[in-house]
Amino acid sequence: MSILVMKFGGTSVATLDRIRRAAKRVGREVANGHDVIVIVSAMAGRTNELVGWVEETSPLFDAREYDAVVSSGENVTAGLMALTLQEMDVPARSWQGWQVPVQTTSAHASARIEAIPPENIMAKFAEGMRVAVVAGFQGISPEGRITTLGRGGSDTTAVAFAAAFGAVRCDIYTDVDGVYTTDPRITSKARKLDRISFEEMLELASLGAKVLQTRSVELAMRYKVKLRVLSSFEEPDETAGTLVCAEEDIVESNVVAGVAHSRDEAKLTLTDVEDRPGIAAAIFGPLADAGVNVDMIVQNISEEGMTDMTFSCPVNEVKRAEKAMADAKDRGEIDFGALVADTDVAKVSIVGIGMRSHAGVAAKMFKTLRDEGINIKVITTSEIKVSVLIDRKYMELAVQALHAAFGLDRAA
Ligand code: ASP
Ligand code: MG
């Protein structure tokens, strides 16, 4: 017996009609001989609505109750999907996270899956159930409370089930037909990738290519889960979607696999910071404690024992960062001249495992931006990625130019 995991995102279960369409696909896989675990998201827009209700009711909400509320959208679609399958004479049953149970940490609103004991579901498969429809995004804490996995978390549910059940594959049905070389809304020359490595996908996911939750890619890499991203609006064939797989399974690839962007970035500079051992810890410790997701960091050249420290973070975390720095200054932990925030920046990145073995990739990126007259404000690199911060108004232009320069444009 082979188990297949099929995950349907919010747009794929947005209406009863779409649930029926999705159920038909599931029915086909059952007819192909698979036992199927279906992971569902909430109907499109529902989770946002639930989050809104929580925030309106209680601005400083108790995260346990937030989870109790926002997890409910998936309960609805799980039950509806099971009913739809039953109407098609496919033996199906729905499962909420706690019933499986999907055991998670107690970090409410951003819990991690610790274990998924397969026994309960396997026992039902043994009795003739062919489809287990599981509510994504949710689990149960050691204290017995409902948890959620962070926004986009049903991708992670799906991969975790594929790992726990040794599934032949994990198919993620979404509203795009795969992973693209860049955002098709920015350039019509973006191309769908047939394959991409886990490492590249991880960089693209965390860089704002919102196809998969980052955590789901990490899990897939760790447990070698074959992950396929495909559209629920098109008829699947052999080449449908994008396979996210191990590097060894990619025969030939471009040096740069994709160009990613992240629009809502901010650049913050602390001026006149004392250049002494421990200063970075004194700055970034309080920022981390305040929940500021610092991305790029640059320490400028030191002059007479003083330096400037520049970092970037999401634009909606600037206020928190400013407060954390002001508080640390008040406590006497750090001293600085000013905190200068530039909230009109965007990040553009090139990603590709081919960079490991090719020289001159970064230089080509910088030349391309120069030719477009785009000024680079901050640069960071990793083994398979180069990122730059630029003025937000040039973001589209930068993505288009880099996409062309690295040979990613679709042939006209
Ligand atoms: N419904 C949840 C969200 O919108 C989880 C998911 O769809 O992955 O974040
Ligand atoms: Mg999603």
Coordinates of C-alpha atoms and ligand atoms in Angstrom, one line a residue:
M1 CA 0.0 0.0 0.0
S2 CA 1.3 3.4 -0.9
I3 CA 0.3 6.6 0.8
L4 CA 0.1 9.9 -1.0
V5 CA -0.2 13.3 0.7
M6 CA -2.2 15.9 -1.1
K7 CA -2.5 19.4 0.3
F8 CA -5.0 22.0 -0.8
G9 CA -4.4 25.6 -0.1
G10 CA -7.1 28.2 0.7
T11 CA -7.9 29.1 -2.9
S12 CA -8.3 25.5 -3.8
V13 CA -11.0 25.0 -1.2
A14 CA -12.4 28.5 -1.4
T15 CA -16.0 27.4 -2.4
L16 CA -18.0 24.2 -2.2
D17 CA -17.5 24.0 -5.9
R18 CA -13.7 24.1 -5.6
I19 CA -13.8 21.6 -2.8
R20 CA -15.6 19.3 -5.2
R21 CA -13.0 19.9 -7.9
A22 CA -10.3 19.0 -5.3
A23 CA -12.1 16.0 -4.2
K24 CA -12.3 14.7 -7.7
R25 CA -8.5 14.8 -7.9
V26 CA -8.3 12.9 -4.6
G27 CA -10.8 10.4 -6.0
R28 CA -8.5 9.8 -9.0
E29 CA -5.5 9.1 -6.8
V30 CA -7.6 6.7 -4.8
A31 CA -8.5 5.0 -8.1
N32 CA -4.8 4.8 -8.9
G33 CA -4.4 2.7 -5.8
H34 CA -3.1 5.2 -3.2
D35 CA -4.4 5.7 0.2
V36 CA -4.5 9.4 0.5
I37 CA -3.9 11.8 3.4
V38 CA -5.5 15.1 2.4
I39 CA -4.3 18.2 4.2
V40 CA -6.6 21.2 3.9
S41 CA -6.2 24.9 4.6
A42 CA -9.1 27.2 5.6
M43 CA -11.2 28.7 2.8
A44 CA -9.3 31.6 1.2
G45 CA -9.5 34.7 3.4
R46 CA -11.0 32.9 6.4
T47 CA -7.9 32.9 8.5
N48 CA -7.4 36.6 8.0
E49 CA -11.0 37.2 9.1
L50 CA -10.5 35.1 12.2
V51 CA -7.3 36.9 13.1
G52 CA -9.2 40.2 12.6
W53 CA -11.9 39.1 15.0
V54 CA -9.3 38.1 17.7
E55 CA -7.5 41.4 17.4
E56 CA -10.7 43.4 17.5
T57 CA -11.8 41.5 20.6
S58 CA -8.5 41.7 22.5
P59 CA -5.6 43.7 21.1
L60 CA -3.1 42.0 23.5
F61 CA -4.7 38.6 23.1
D62 CA -4.0 35.4 25.0
A63 CA -2.2 33.3 22.3
R64 CA -4.0 30.2 23.5
E65 CA -7.3 31.6 22.6
Y66 CA -6.0 33.1 19.3
D67 CA -5.1 29.5 18.4
A68 CA -8.5 28.2 19.5
V69 CA -10.1 30.7 17.1
V70 CA -7.8 30.8 14.1
S71 CA -7.5 27.0 13.9
S72 CA -11.2 26.7 13.3
G73 CA -11.2 27.6 9.6
E74 CA -9.4 24.3 8.8
N75 CA -12.0 22.3 10.8
V76 CA -14.7 23.5 8.5
T77 CA -12.9 22.6 5.3
A78 CA -11.7 19.2 6.6
G79 CA -15.3 18.2 7.4
L80 CA -16.6 19.5 4.1
M81 CA -13.9 17.7 2.1
A82 CA -14.7 14.4 3.9
L83 CA -18.4 14.9 3.2
T84 CA -17.7 15.7 -0.5
L85 CA -15.6 12.5 -0.8
Q86 CA -18.3 10.4 0.9
E87 CA -20.8 11.8 -1.6
M88 CA -18.5 10.4 -4.3
D89 CA -18.5 7.0 -2.6
V90 CA -14.9 7.4 -1.5
P91 CA -14.5 6.2 2.1
A92 CA -13.2 9.3 3.9
R93 CA -13.0 10.6 7.4
S94 CA -11.9 14.0 8.8
W95 CA -9.4 14.5 11.6
Q96 CA -8.6 17.6 13.6
G97 CA -5.1 18.0 14.7
W98 CA -5.7 16.8 18.3
Q99 CA -7.4 13.7 17.1
V100 CA -4.5 12.4 15.1
P101 CA -2.7 13.6 17.3
V102 CA -0.4 16.2 15.8
Q103 CA 1.8 16.8 18.8
T104 CA 3.5 20.2 18.9
T105 CA 5.4 22.5 21.2
S106 CA 3.5 25.0 23.4
A107 CA 4.7 28.0 21.4
H108 CA 1.2 29.2 20.5
A109 CA 0.7 30.8 17.1
S110 CA 4.1 29.5 16.0
A111 CA 4.2 26.0 17.3
R112 CA 6.5 23.3 15.9
I113 CA 5.4 19.7 15.2
E114 CA 7.2 17.3 17.5
A115 CA 5.6 14.0 16.5
I116 CA 2.7 12.5 14.5
P117 CA 2.0 9.0 15.7
P118 CA 0.6 7.3 12.7
E119 CA -1.3 4.5 14.5
N120 CA -4.8 6.0 14.7
I121 CA -5.0 6.9 11.0
M122 CA -3.3 3.6 9.9
A123 CA -5.8 1.6 11.9
K124 CA -8.6 3.3 9.9
F125 CA -6.8 2.7 6.6
A126 CA -6.6 -1.0 7.7
E127 CA -10.4 -0.9 8.2
G128 CA -11.0 0.3 4.6
M129 CA -10.9 4.1 4.9
R130 CA -9.2 5.4 1.8
V131 CA -8.8 9.1 2.6
A132 CA -7.9 10.8 5.8
V133 CA -8.7 14.5 5.6
V134 CA -6.6 16.3 8.1
A135 CA -7.1 19.9 9.2
G136 CA -3.8 21.6 8.4
F137 CA -2.1 24.3 10.4
Q138 CA -3.0 22.9 13.9
G139 CA -1.9 20.6 16.6
I140 CA -2.1 20.0 20.3
S141 CA 0.4 21.1 22.9
P142 CA 1.8 18.9 25.8
E143 CA -0.7 20.8 28.0
G144 CA -3.5 19.6 25.8
R145 CA -4.3 23.0 24.2
I146 CA -4.9 23.6 20.5
T147 CA -1.9 25.2 18.8
T148 CA -1.3 26.6 15.4
L149 CA 1.9 26.5 13.3
G150 CA 2.2 30.1 12.1
R151 CA 0.7 31.5 8.9
G152 CA 1.0 29.3 5.9
G153 CA 1.5 26.4 8.3
S154 CA -0.6 23.8 6.5
D155 CA 2.3 23.3 4.1
T156 CA 4.3 22.2 7.1
T157 CA 1.5 19.9 8.2
A158 CA 1.5 18.3 4.8
V159 CA 5.3 17.7 4.7
A160 CA 5.3 16.4 8.3
F161 CA 2.6 13.9 7.4
A162 CA 4.5 12.8 4.4
A163 CA 7.5 12.2 6.5
A164 CA 5.6 10.5 9.3
F165 CA 3.8 8.1 7.0
G166 CA 6.6 7.5 4.5
A167 CA 4.4 8.9 1.7
V168 CA 5.5 8.3 -1.9
R169 CA 5.2 12.1 -2.5
C170 CA 3.7 15.3 -1.1
D171 CA 1.7 17.2 -3.6
I172 CA 0.9 20.8 -2.7
Y173 CA -2.0 22.1 -4.7
T174 CA -2.1 25.9 -4.9
D175 CA -3.1 28.8 -7.1
V176 CA 0.1 28.9 -9.1
D177 CA 1.3 26.1 -11.4
G178 CA 4.7 25.8 -9.8
V179 CA 7.8 27.6 -8.6
Y180 CA 8.9 30.4 -11.0
T181 CA 12.2 31.9 -11.8
T182 CA 10.8 35.1 -10.4
D183 CA 7.4 36.6 -9.6
P184 CA 5.4 36.5 -12.8
R185 CA 3.6 39.6 -11.8
I186 CA 6.9 41.5 -12.1
T187 CA 8.0 40.1 -15.4
S188 CA 5.9 38.1 -17.9
K189 CA 9.2 36.5 -18.9
A190 CA 9.3 34.4 -15.7
R191 CA 9.5 30.7 -16.3
K192 CA 8.2 27.8 -14.4
L193 CA 11.0 25.6 -13.1
D194 CA 10.5 21.8 -13.5
R195 CA 12.8 21.1 -10.6
I196 CA 14.4 23.1 -7.9
S197 CA 16.7 21.9 -5.0
F198 CA 15.6 22.1 -1.4
E199 CA 18.4 24.5 -0.7
E200 CA 17.3 26.9 -3.4
M201 CA 13.7 26.6 -2.5
L202 CA 14.6 27.4 1.1
E203 CA 16.3 30.6 0.1
L204 CA 13.5 31.5 -2.2
A205 CA 10.8 30.7 0.4
S206 CA 12.5 32.7 3.1
L207 CA 13.2 35.6 0.6
G208 CA 9.5 36.1 0.0
A209 CA 8.6 33.8 -2.8
K210 CA 5.4 32.9 -1.0
V211 CA 4.7 29.6 -2.5
L212 CA 5.7 27.4 0.5
Q213 CA 6.1 28.0 4.2
T214 CA 9.9 28.0 4.9
R215 CA 9.5 25.5 7.6
S216 CA 7.9 23.0 5.3
V217 CA 10.9 23.1 3.0
E218 CA 13.3 22.6 5.9
L219 CA 11.3 19.5 6.9
A220 CA 11.2 18.2 3.4
M221 CA 14.9 18.6 3.1
R222 CA 15.6 16.9 6.4
Y223 CA 13.3 13.9 5.7
K224 CA 13.9 13.8 2.0
V225 CA 10.2 14.2 1.2
K226 CA 9.6 14.5 -2.5
L227 CA 7.6 17.7 -2.7
R228 CA 5.6 18.8 -5.8
V229 CA 4.0 22.2 -6.1
L230 CA 1.2 22.3 -8.7
S231 CA -2.0 24.2 -9.6
S232 CA -5.3 22.8 -8.6
F233 CA -6.8 24.7 -11.6
E234 CA -5.1 22.8 -14.3
E235 CA -5.2 19.2 -15.5
P236 CA -2.0 17.5 -14.1
D237 CA 0.3 15.6 -16.4
E238 CA 3.8 14.3 -16.0
T239 CA 5.5 17.7 -16.3
A240 CA 2.9 19.5 -14.1
G241 CA 4.2 21.7 -11.4
T242 CA 7.6 22.0 -9.9
L243 CA 9.4 19.2 -8.1
V244 CA 11.4 20.3 -5.0
C245 CA 14.1 17.7 -4.6
A246 CA 17.6 16.9 -3.6
E247 CA 20.4 18.5 -5.5
E248 CA 21.5 15.1 -6.9
D249 CA 18.2 14.8 -8.7
I250 CA 18.8 17.9 -10.7
V251 CA 20.7 17.1 -13.8
E252 CA 21.3 20.5 -15.3
S253 CA 20.6 23.9 -13.9
N254 CA 21.3 27.5 -14.4
V255 CA 23.9 29.1 -12.2
V256 CA 21.1 31.3 -10.9
A257 CA 17.8 29.5 -10.4
G258 CA 15.7 32.5 -9.5
V259 CA 15.5 36.1 -8.6
A260 CA 13.5 36.8 -5.4
H261 CA 12.3 40.0 -3.9
S262 CA 10.9 41.3 -0.7
R263 CA 9.2 44.6 -0.9
D264 CA 8.6 45.7 2.7
E265 CA 12.0 46.0 4.1
A266 CA 13.5 48.8 6.2
K267 CA 17.1 49.8 6.8
L268 CA 18.1 51.1 10.2
T269 CA 21.4 52.7 11.2
L270 CA 22.6 53.3 14.6
T271 CA 25.1 56.1 14.4
D272 CA 28.1 56.7 16.7
V273 CA 28.1 53.4 18.5
E274 CA 31.1 52.6 20.6
D275 CA 33.3 50.0 18.8
R276 CA 34.1 47.6 21.7
P277 CA 33.8 43.9 22.4
G278 CA 30.2 43.0 23.1
I279 CA 28.6 45.9 21.3
A280 CA 26.9 43.7 18.7
A281 CA 25.5 41.5 21.4
A282 CA 24.3 44.5 23.3
I283 CA 22.4 45.7 20.2
F284 CA 21.1 42.6 18.7
G285 CA 20.2 40.8 22.0
P286 CA 17.5 43.3 22.8
L287 CA 16.3 43.4 19.2
A288 CA 15.9 39.6 19.3
D289 CA 14.1 39.8 22.6
A290 CA 11.7 42.3 21.1
G291 CA 10.9 39.9 18.3
V292 CA 12.6 42.0 15.6
N293 CA 13.6 39.7 12.7
V294 CA 16.9 41.2 11.8
D295 CA 18.1 40.1 8.4
M296 CA 21.2 41.9 7.0
I297 CA 23.8 43.4 9.3
V298 CA 26.7 45.7 8.4
Q299 CA 29.2 47.2 10.8
N300 CA 30.8 50.2 9.2
I301 CA 34.5 51.2 9.4
S302 CA 35.5 52.3 12.9
E303 CA 36.9 55.7 13.4
E304 CA 38.4 56.7 16.7
G305 CA 36.7 53.9 18.4
M306 CA 33.3 54.8 17.1
T307 CA 31.3 53.1 14.4
D308 CA 27.9 52.9 12.7
M309 CA 25.8 49.7 12.8
T310 CA 23.3 49.1 9.9
F311 CA 20.7 46.4 9.8
S312 CA 17.6 45.5 8.0
C313 CA 14.2 44.2 9.2
P314 CA 10.6 44.0 8.0
V315 CA 9.2 47.5 7.7
N316 CA 6.4 46.7 10.2
E317 CA 8.9 45.9 12.9
V318 CA 10.6 49.3 12.8
K319 CA 8.6 50.7 15.7
R320 CA 9.5 47.7 17.8
A321 CA 13.2 48.0 16.9
E322 CA 13.2 51.7 17.8
K323 CA 11.7 51.1 21.1
A324 CA 14.1 48.2 21.9
M325 CA 17.0 50.5 21.1
A326 CA 15.7 53.4 23.1
D327 CA 15.0 51.1 26.1
A328 CA 18.5 49.6 25.9
K329 CA 19.9 53.1 25.8
D330 CA 17.9 54.1 28.8
R331 CA 19.2 51.1 30.7
G332 CA 22.7 52.2 29.9
E333 CA 23.5 49.0 27.9
I334 CA 24.3 50.9 24.7
D335 CA 24.9 54.4 23.6
F336 CA 24.4 55.8 20.2
G337 CA 23.9 59.1 18.4
A338 CA 20.8 58.5 16.4
L339 CA 18.7 55.7 15.0
V340 CA 18.0 56.5 11.3
A341 CA 15.3 54.5 9.7
D342 CA 14.9 54.2 5.9
T343 CA 11.6 52.6 5.3
D344 CA 11.6 52.9 1.5
V345 CA 13.8 50.0 0.6
A346 CA 13.3 46.5 -0.9
K347 CA 15.5 43.5 -1.0
V348 CA 16.3 41.7 -4.3
S349 CA 18.3 38.5 -4.3
I350 CA 19.7 36.0 -6.8
V351 CA 19.7 32.3 -5.7
G352 CA 21.4 29.3 -7.2
I353 CA 23.4 26.3 -6.1
G354 CA 25.5 26.9 -9.2
M355 CA 27.1 29.8 -7.5
R356 CA 29.2 27.4 -5.4
S357 CA 31.2 26.5 -8.5
H358 CA 31.0 29.7 -10.5
A359 CA 33.0 32.8 -9.9
G360 CA 31.9 36.3 -10.8
V361 CA 28.2 35.9 -10.1
A362 CA 28.0 38.7 -7.6
A363 CA 30.1 41.0 -9.8
K364 CA 27.7 40.4 -12.7
M365 CA 24.8 41.3 -10.4
F366 CA 26.4 44.5 -9.4
K367 CA 27.2 45.5 -12.9
T368 CA 23.7 44.8 -14.0
L369 CA 22.3 47.1 -11.3
R370 CA 24.9 49.7 -12.2
D371 CA 23.9 49.7 -15.8
E372 CA 20.3 50.4 -14.7
G373 CA 21.6 53.3 -12.5
I374 CA 20.4 51.5 -9.3
N375 CA 22.3 52.3 -6.1
I376 CA 23.0 49.4 -3.8
K377 CA 22.6 50.2 -0.1
V378 CA 23.5 47.0 1.7
I379 CA 24.9 43.7 0.3
T380 CA 24.9 40.3 1.9
T381 CA 26.0 36.9 0.5
S382 CA 25.7 33.3 1.4
E383 CA 27.1 30.3 -0.5
I384 CA 24.1 30.2 -2.8
K385 CA 22.7 33.7 -2.6
V386 CA 23.5 37.4 -3.1
S387 CA 21.1 39.9 -1.7
V388 CA 21.0 43.7 -2.0
L389 CA 18.9 46.4 -0.5
I390 CA 17.9 49.1 -2.9
D391 CA 15.3 51.9 -3.1
R392 CA 11.9 50.3 -3.3
K393 CA 10.9 52.2 -6.4
Y394 CA 13.6 50.3 -8.4
M395 CA 12.6 46.9 -7.2
E396 CA 10.7 45.8 -10.3
L397 CA 13.4 47.2 -12.6
A398 CA 16.1 45.4 -10.7
V399 CA 14.3 42.1 -10.8
Q400 CA 13.6 42.4 -14.5
A401 CA 17.2 43.3 -15.3
L402 CA 18.7 40.5 -13.2
H403 CA 16.3 38.0 -14.6
A404 CA 17.4 38.9 -18.1
A405 CA 21.1 39.1 -17.2
F406 CA 21.2 35.7 -15.8
G407 CA 19.5 34.1 -18.8
L408 CA 16.3 33.3 -17.0
D409 CA 14.0 35.1 -19.5
R410 CA 11.5 32.9 -21.3
A411 CA 12.2 32.8 -25.0
A412 CA 9.9 35.2 -26.7
Ligands
ASP1 N1 -5.0 29.0 7.0 C1 -3.7 29.3 7.5 C2 -3.2 30.6 7.0 O1 -3.9 31.2 6.2 C3 -2.8 28.2 7.2 C4 -2.5 27.9 5.8 O2 -3.3 28.1 5.0 O3 -1.4 27.4 5.5 O4 -2.2 31.0 7.3
MG2 MG 0.0 28.8 1.7

